[in-house]
Amino acid sequence: MDDNFTNAYVLHRGSTNWRPQYHFTAPSAWINDPNGLIYFQGWYHLFYQHNPKSCEWGPMHWGHAVSRDMLHWKDMPIALEPDQPYDTHPEGGCFSGCAVEKDGILHLIYTATVKRNGKTVQTQCLALSEDGIHFRKYEGNPIISAPPTEIEEDFRDPKVFQVNGKWYMVVGGSVGGADYGGDGRIVMYESDDLYHWEYRGVILASGGRLGSMFECPDMFPLRDKWILTCSPMNHPEYNKAMYCVGTMDFENCRYQIEYLGNLDFGFDYYAPQSFLDAESNRVLIAWQNEWLWMPWSRGWGPTGKENWLGTLSIPRTASLGDDGRLKLFPISQIKTLKVQETVEKEILIDSKGYDIRVQNPRCFYLKLRFQAEKMPSRYLQIGLLGKGERVCVLHLDLVGMVMTLDRDKADDYQSGRMNCIYRPQGKETELEIYVDHSSVELYVDHGVCCMAANIYSDEDQTGCWIRTPYKEAVLDTLEYGSMKSVWE
Ligand code: FRU
């Protein structure tokens, strides 16, 4: 595959009111989890859960796109579609999974889902490709035909990785059932060849504390630790993308947790998957939405009117801080999309507010640096996508170090506030904000805290401001500019 391959599949994403211009969306119709992320033969491959016929979830296909930089994508033909007795059902299909390269061949490992006698049947299956474009399902599928004994219907989302020449697979499961108050599990399998798998055991159990089902598990090394991530269903505090820092004893299949955290504190960040980029950085991409069983949802939002639904987050590089916690920050390539318009220093902010006028007021970035200690004001507020009272507000409590994302008045479709304690890393705090039509992403101090959310504002909501409720604040620097579209 070279850069000149047929343009037939390169579809642009017209600039409508809500369609993001530098976040990935499908050419049309429904999308959820990113799948099969891999750097293969010089290209980044992104597959994704896709119902090509509708803007609602339905029979799951694997959509496919490729990129040289993880930002500019070329659409490829659908990679997997439900066409086998084990994966064809209106409420099933080719569910989430991963990709690995073995002997120069791209292997996709996914969950085939069907219903039989009213019961969901999920098995783990394999598909192969030499060229990264055409895929054939392995005739011996499924490669794992039944869950371990204690797990019943919910048994999905395999993620495969290699350690010391052996292949390992983590799979999400539930004891008792995801929708029936069950208890989440991540189980592990081992293989020498990707075809024959031996069950090793449970590496994470909710124990009544962490949710009824662990969807889309992932496991990867950072420094001398193993990071385990998943998206719990019915987590008591609605943690949508959980991570554990810990150590893994592969021989005895025991994972020991040292820290439990949250990958993102916003509303919309689910089912992240990780992979290694060309420079061996660990990168995560997530579905920037969430399921309706979460409490703040009021439907899927309105973008079906524009014939697309579902956004993927900006790819984020993961690193482990000296404090033993994970940081997630946009990949460095994001710089190539920034068109800097202003950098100002020593800006005084008061309750009258400071208006920011970006050339493209619905597709821009904003970067602030400040020292909380120097501020007379305890609070700082940033308005995004605003028009009068209709606005998405970010509140910073500089003493309590709490950041609140408030979308109560931002649009007609959603409501709620999300909080995070943001732990500044030094005297000066840096806040980076990315707005992309219907997407907002916030990062404190290079990713010690992240928040992602969808905002379905009206076209004339173009205001952006910074203010204090009373007293004054000083910003060391304020930088902003428009973001280039990756589809032009
Ligand atoms: C997570 C998820 C997965 C499943 C897929 C189906 O968002 O529910 O567990 O494989 O979506 O589309």
Coordinates of C-alpha atoms and ligand atoms in Angstrom, one line a residue, residues 30 32-33 35 49-50 57-58 60 94-97 111 113 122 156-157 213-216 231 233 270-271 287 291, ligand 1:
W30 CA -22.9 4.9 13.4
N32 CA -18.5 3.3 18.6
D33 CA -15.3 1.7 19.9
N35 CA -10.7 -1.5 17.3
Q49 CA -17.3 -0.6 15.6
H50 CA -19.6 0.5 12.8
W57 CA -26.2 0.9 17.0
G58 CA -26.9 -2.3 14.9
M60 CA -21.6 -4.6 14.0
C94 CA -18.2 -8.5 14.8
F95 CA -17.7 -6.9 18.2
S96 CA -14.6 -5.1 19.5
G97 CA -11.2 -6.6 19.3
T111 CA -15.6 -11.1 19.5
T113 CA -21.7 -12.2 18.8
Q122 CA -19.9 -14.5 22.4
R156 CA -15.9 -10.0 24.9
D157 CA -13.3 -7.6 23.6
M213 CA -18.9 -5.9 33.5
F214 CA -15.5 -4.8 32.3
E215 CA -15.7 -3.9 28.7
C216 CA -12.7 -3.5 26.4
S231 CA -14.5 0.4 30.8
M233 CA -20.5 -1.0 33.2
Y270 CA -15.1 5.1 26.7
A271 CA -13.5 1.9 25.5
W287 CA -14.8 6.5 21.6
W291 CA -23.6 4.4 26.6
Ligands
FRU1 C1 -18.2 -1.2 24.3 C2 -18.9 -2.3 23.6 C3 -18.1 -3.6 23.6 C4 -18.6 -4.4 22.5 C5 -19.0 -3.3 21.5 C6 -20.2 -3.6 20.6 O1 -18.6 0.1 23.9 O2 -20.2 -2.5 24.3 O3 -18.1 -4.3 24.8 O4 -17.7 -5.3 21.9 O5 -19.2 -2.1 22.3 O6 -20.4 -2.6 19.7

